[in-house]
JSON list of C-alpha atoms in Angstrom, two decimals:
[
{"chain": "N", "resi": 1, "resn": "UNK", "atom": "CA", "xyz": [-69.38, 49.06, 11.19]},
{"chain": "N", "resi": 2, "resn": "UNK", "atom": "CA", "xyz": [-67.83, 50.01, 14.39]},
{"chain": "N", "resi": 3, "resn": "UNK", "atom": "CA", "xyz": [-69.09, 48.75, 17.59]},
{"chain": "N", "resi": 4, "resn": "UNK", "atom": "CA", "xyz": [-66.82, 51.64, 19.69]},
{"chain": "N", "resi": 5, "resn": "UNK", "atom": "CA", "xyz": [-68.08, 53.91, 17.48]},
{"chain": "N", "resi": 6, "resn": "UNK", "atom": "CA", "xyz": [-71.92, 52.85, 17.48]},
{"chain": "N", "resi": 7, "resn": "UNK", "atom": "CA", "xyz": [-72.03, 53.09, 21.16]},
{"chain": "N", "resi": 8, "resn": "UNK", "atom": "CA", "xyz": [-70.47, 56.20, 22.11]},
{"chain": "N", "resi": 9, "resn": "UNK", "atom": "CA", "xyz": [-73.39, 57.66, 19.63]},
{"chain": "N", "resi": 10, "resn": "UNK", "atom": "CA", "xyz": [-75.98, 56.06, 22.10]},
{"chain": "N", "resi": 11, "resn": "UNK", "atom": "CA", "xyz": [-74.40, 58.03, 24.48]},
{"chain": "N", "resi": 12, "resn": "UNK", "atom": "CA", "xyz": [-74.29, 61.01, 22.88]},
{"chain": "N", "resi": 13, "resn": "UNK", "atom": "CA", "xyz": [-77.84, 61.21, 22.29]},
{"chain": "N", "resi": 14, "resn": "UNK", "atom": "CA", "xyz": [-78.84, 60.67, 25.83]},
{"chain": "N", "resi": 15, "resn": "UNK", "atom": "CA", "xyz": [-76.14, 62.92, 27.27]},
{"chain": "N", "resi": 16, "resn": "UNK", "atom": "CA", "xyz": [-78.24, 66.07, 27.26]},
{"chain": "N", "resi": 17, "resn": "UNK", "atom": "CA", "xyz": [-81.01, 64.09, 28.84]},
{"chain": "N", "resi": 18, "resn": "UNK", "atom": "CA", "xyz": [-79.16, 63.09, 31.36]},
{"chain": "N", "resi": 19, "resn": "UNK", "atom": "CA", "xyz": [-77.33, 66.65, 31.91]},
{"chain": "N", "resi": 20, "resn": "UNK", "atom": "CA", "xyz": [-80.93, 68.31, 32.39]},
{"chain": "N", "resi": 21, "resn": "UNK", "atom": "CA", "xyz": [-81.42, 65.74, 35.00]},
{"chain": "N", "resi": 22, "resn": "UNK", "atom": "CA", "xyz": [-78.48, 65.81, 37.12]},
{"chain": "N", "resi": 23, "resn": "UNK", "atom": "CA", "xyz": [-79.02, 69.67, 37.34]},
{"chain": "N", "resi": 24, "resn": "UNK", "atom": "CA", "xyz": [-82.94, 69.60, 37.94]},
{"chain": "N", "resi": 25, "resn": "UNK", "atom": "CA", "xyz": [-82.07, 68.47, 41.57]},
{"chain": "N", "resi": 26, "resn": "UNK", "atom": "CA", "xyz": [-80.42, 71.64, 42.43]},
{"chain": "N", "resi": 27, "resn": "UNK", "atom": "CA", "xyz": [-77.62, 73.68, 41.99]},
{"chain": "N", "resi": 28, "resn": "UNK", "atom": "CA", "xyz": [-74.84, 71.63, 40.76]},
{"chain": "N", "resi": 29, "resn": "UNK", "atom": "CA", "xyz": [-71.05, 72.27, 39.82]},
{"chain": "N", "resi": 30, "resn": "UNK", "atom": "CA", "xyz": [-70.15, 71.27, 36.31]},
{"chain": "N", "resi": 31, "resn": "UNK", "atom": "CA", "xyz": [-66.80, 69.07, 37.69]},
{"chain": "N", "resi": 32, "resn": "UNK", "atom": "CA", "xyz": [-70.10, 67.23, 39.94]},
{"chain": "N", "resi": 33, "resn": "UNK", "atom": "CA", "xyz": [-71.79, 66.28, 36.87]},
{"chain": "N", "resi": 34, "resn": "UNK", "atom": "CA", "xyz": [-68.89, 65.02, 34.97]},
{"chain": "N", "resi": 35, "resn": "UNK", "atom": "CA", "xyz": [-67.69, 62.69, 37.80]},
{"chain": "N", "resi": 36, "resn": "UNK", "atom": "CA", "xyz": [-71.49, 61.80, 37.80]},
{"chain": "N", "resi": 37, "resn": "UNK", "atom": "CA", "xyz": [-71.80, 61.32, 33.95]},
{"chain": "N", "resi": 38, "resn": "UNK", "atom": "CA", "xyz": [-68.58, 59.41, 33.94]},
{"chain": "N", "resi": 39, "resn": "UNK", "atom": "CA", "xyz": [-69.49, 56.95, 36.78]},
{"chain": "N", "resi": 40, "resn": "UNK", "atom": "CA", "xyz": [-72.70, 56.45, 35.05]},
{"chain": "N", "resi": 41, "resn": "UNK", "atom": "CA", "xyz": [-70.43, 55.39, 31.75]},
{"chain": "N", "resi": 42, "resn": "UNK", "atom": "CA", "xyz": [-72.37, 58.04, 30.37]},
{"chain": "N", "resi": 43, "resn": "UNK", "atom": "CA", "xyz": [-69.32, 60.11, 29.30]},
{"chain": "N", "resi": 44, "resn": "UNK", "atom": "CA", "xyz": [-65.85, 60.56, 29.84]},
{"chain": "N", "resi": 45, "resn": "UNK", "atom": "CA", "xyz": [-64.16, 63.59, 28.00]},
{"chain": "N", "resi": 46, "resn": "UNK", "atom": "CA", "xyz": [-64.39, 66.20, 29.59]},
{"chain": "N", "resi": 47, "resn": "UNK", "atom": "CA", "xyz": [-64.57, 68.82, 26.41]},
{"chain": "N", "resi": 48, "resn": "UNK", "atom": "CA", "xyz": [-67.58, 67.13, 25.57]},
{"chain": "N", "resi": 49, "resn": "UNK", "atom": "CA", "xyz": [-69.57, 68.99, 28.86]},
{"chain": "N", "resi": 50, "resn": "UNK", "atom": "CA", "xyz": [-68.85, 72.62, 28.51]},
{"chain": "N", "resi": 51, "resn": "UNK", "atom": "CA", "xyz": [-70.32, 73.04, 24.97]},
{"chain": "N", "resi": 52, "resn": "UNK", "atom": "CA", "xyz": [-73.12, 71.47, 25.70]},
{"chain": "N", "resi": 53, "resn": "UNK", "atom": "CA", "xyz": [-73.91, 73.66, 29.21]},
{"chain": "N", "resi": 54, "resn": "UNK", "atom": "CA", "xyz": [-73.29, 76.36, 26.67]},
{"chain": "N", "resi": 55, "resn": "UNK", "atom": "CA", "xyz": [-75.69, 75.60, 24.17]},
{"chain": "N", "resi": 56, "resn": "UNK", "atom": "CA", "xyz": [-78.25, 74.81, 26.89]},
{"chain": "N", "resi": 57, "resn": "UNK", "atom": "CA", "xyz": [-77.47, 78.20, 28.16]},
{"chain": "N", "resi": 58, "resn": "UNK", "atom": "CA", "xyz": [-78.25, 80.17, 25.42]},
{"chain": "N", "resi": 59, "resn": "UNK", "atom": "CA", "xyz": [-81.26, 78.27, 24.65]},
{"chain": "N", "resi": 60, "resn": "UNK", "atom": "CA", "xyz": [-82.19, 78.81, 27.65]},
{"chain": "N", "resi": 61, "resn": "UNK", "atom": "CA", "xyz": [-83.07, 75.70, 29.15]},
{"chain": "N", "resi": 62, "resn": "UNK", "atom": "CA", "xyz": [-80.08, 76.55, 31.80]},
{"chain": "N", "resi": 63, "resn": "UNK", "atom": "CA", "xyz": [-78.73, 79.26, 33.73]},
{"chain": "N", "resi": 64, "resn": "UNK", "atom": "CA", "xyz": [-75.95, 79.71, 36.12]},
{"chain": "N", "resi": 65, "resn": "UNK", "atom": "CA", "xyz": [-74.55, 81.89, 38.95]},
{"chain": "N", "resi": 66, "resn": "UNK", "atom": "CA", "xyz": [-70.67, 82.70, 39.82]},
{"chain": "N", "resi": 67, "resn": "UNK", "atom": "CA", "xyz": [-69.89, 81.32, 43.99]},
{"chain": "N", "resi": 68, "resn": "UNK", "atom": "CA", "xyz": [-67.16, 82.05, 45.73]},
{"chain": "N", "resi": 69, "resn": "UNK", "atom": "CA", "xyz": [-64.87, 79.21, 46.45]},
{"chain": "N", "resi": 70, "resn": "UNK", "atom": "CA", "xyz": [-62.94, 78.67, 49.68]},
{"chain": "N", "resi": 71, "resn": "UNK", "atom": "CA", "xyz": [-60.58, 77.12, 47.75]},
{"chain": "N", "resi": 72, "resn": "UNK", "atom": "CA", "xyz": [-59.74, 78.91, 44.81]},
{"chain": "N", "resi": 73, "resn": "UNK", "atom": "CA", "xyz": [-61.43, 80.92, 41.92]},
{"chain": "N", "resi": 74, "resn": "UNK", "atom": "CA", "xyz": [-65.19, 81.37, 41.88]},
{"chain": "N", "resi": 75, "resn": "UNK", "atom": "CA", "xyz": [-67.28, 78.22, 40.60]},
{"chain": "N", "resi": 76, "resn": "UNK", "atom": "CA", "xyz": [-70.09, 78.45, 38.17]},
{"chain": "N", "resi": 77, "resn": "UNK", "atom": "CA", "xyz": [-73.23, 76.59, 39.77]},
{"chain": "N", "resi": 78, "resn": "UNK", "atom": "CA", "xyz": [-75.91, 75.83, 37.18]},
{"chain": "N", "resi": 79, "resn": "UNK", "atom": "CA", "xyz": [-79.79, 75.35, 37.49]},
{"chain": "N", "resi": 80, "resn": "UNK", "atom": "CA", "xyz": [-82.71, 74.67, 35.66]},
{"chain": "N", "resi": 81, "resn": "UNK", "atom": "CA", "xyz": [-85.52, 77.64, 34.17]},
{"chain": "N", "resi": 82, "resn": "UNK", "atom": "CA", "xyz": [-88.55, 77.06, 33.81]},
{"chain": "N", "resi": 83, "resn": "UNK", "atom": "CA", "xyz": [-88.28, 76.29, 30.38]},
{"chain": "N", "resi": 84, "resn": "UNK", "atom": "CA", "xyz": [-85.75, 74.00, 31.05]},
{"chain": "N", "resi": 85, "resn": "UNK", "atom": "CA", "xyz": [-88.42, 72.27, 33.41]},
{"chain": "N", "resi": 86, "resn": "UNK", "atom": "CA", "xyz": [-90.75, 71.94, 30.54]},
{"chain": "N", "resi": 87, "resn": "UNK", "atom": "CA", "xyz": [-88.39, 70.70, 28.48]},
{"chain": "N", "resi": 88, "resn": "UNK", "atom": "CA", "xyz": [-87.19, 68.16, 30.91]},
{"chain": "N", "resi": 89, "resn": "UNK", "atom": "CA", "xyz": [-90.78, 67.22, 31.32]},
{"chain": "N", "resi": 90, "resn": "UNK", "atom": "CA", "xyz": [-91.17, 66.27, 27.40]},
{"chain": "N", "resi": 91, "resn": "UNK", "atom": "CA", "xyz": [-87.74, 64.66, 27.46]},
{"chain": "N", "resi": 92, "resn": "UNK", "atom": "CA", "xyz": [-88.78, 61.93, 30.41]},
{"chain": "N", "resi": 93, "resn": "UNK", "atom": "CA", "xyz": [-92.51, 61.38, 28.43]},
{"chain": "N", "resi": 94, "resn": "UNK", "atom": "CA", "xyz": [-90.26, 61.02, 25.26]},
{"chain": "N", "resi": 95, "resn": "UNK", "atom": "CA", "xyz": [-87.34, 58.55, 27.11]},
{"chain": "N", "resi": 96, "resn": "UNK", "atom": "CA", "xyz": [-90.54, 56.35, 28.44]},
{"chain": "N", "resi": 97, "resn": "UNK", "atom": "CA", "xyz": [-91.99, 56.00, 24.96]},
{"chain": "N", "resi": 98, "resn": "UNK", "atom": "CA", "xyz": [-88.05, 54.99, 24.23]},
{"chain": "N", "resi": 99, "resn": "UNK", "atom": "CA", "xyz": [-87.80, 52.58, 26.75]},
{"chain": "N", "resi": 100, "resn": "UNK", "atom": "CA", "xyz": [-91.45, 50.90, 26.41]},
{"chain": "N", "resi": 101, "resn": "UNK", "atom": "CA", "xyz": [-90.98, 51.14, 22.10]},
{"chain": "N", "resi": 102, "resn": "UNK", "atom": "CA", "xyz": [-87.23, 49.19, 22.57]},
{"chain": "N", "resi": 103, "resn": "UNK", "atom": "CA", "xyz": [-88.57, 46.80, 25.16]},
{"chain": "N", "resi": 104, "resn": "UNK", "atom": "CA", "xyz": [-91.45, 45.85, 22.60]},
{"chain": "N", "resi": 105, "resn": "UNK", "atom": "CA", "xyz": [-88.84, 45.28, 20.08]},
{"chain": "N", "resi": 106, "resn": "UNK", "atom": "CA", "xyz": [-85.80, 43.59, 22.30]},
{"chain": "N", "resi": 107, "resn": "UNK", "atom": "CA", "xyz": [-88.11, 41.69, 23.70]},
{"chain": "N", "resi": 108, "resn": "UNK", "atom": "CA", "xyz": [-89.24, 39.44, 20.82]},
{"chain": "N", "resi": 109, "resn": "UNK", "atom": "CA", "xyz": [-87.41, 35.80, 20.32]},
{"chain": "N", "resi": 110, "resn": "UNK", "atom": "CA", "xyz": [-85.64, 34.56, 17.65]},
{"chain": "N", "resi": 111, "resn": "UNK", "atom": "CA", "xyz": [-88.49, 32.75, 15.20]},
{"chain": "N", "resi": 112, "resn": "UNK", "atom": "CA", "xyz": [-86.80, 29.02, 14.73]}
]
């Protein structure tokens, strides 16, 4: 078993809970949420982000708009639908069940 390995897929499977987050506070730029994401340790290639905006996209959790950029070609600026709201919503009621169910279990000492 690989440790390396073991933990990047504990990222993985928070990453799009995380996304959903960063962008529920507003309008956000994707190249905002990666320097976010990898500050948090949460991710750090980039190729992992744009598929998954894209897949969020089209399941419509996520939409964006084109903005003109001072400097240089137009930026996409994503935001939350309201079915991306909803989903959140069951995502954070799911992660506290997460955190409360691994606390229980992390919690308990080694029997001597």
């Amino acid at each position: 078993m690989n440790l390396e390995n073991t933990q990047v897929q504990m990222r993985k499977g928070i990453l799009e809970y995380c996304i959903l987050h960063i962008i529920s506070r507003g309008e956000v730029y994707a190249s905002d949420m990666l320097e976010e994401l990898t500050t948090a340790k949460i991710m750090v290639v980039e190729g992992t982000l744009y598929p998954l905006l894209t897949r969020l996209r089209k399941s419509g959790l996520v939409e964006y708009k084109w903005v003109e950029s001072n400097s240089g070609p137009p930026r996409k600026y994503y935001t939350l639908t309201d079915k991306g709201n909803g989903f959140l919503n069951s995502l954070d009621s799911t992660w506290k069940d997460l955190v409360k169910s691994t606390k229980l279990i992390t919690s308990k000492k080694v029997k001597s």
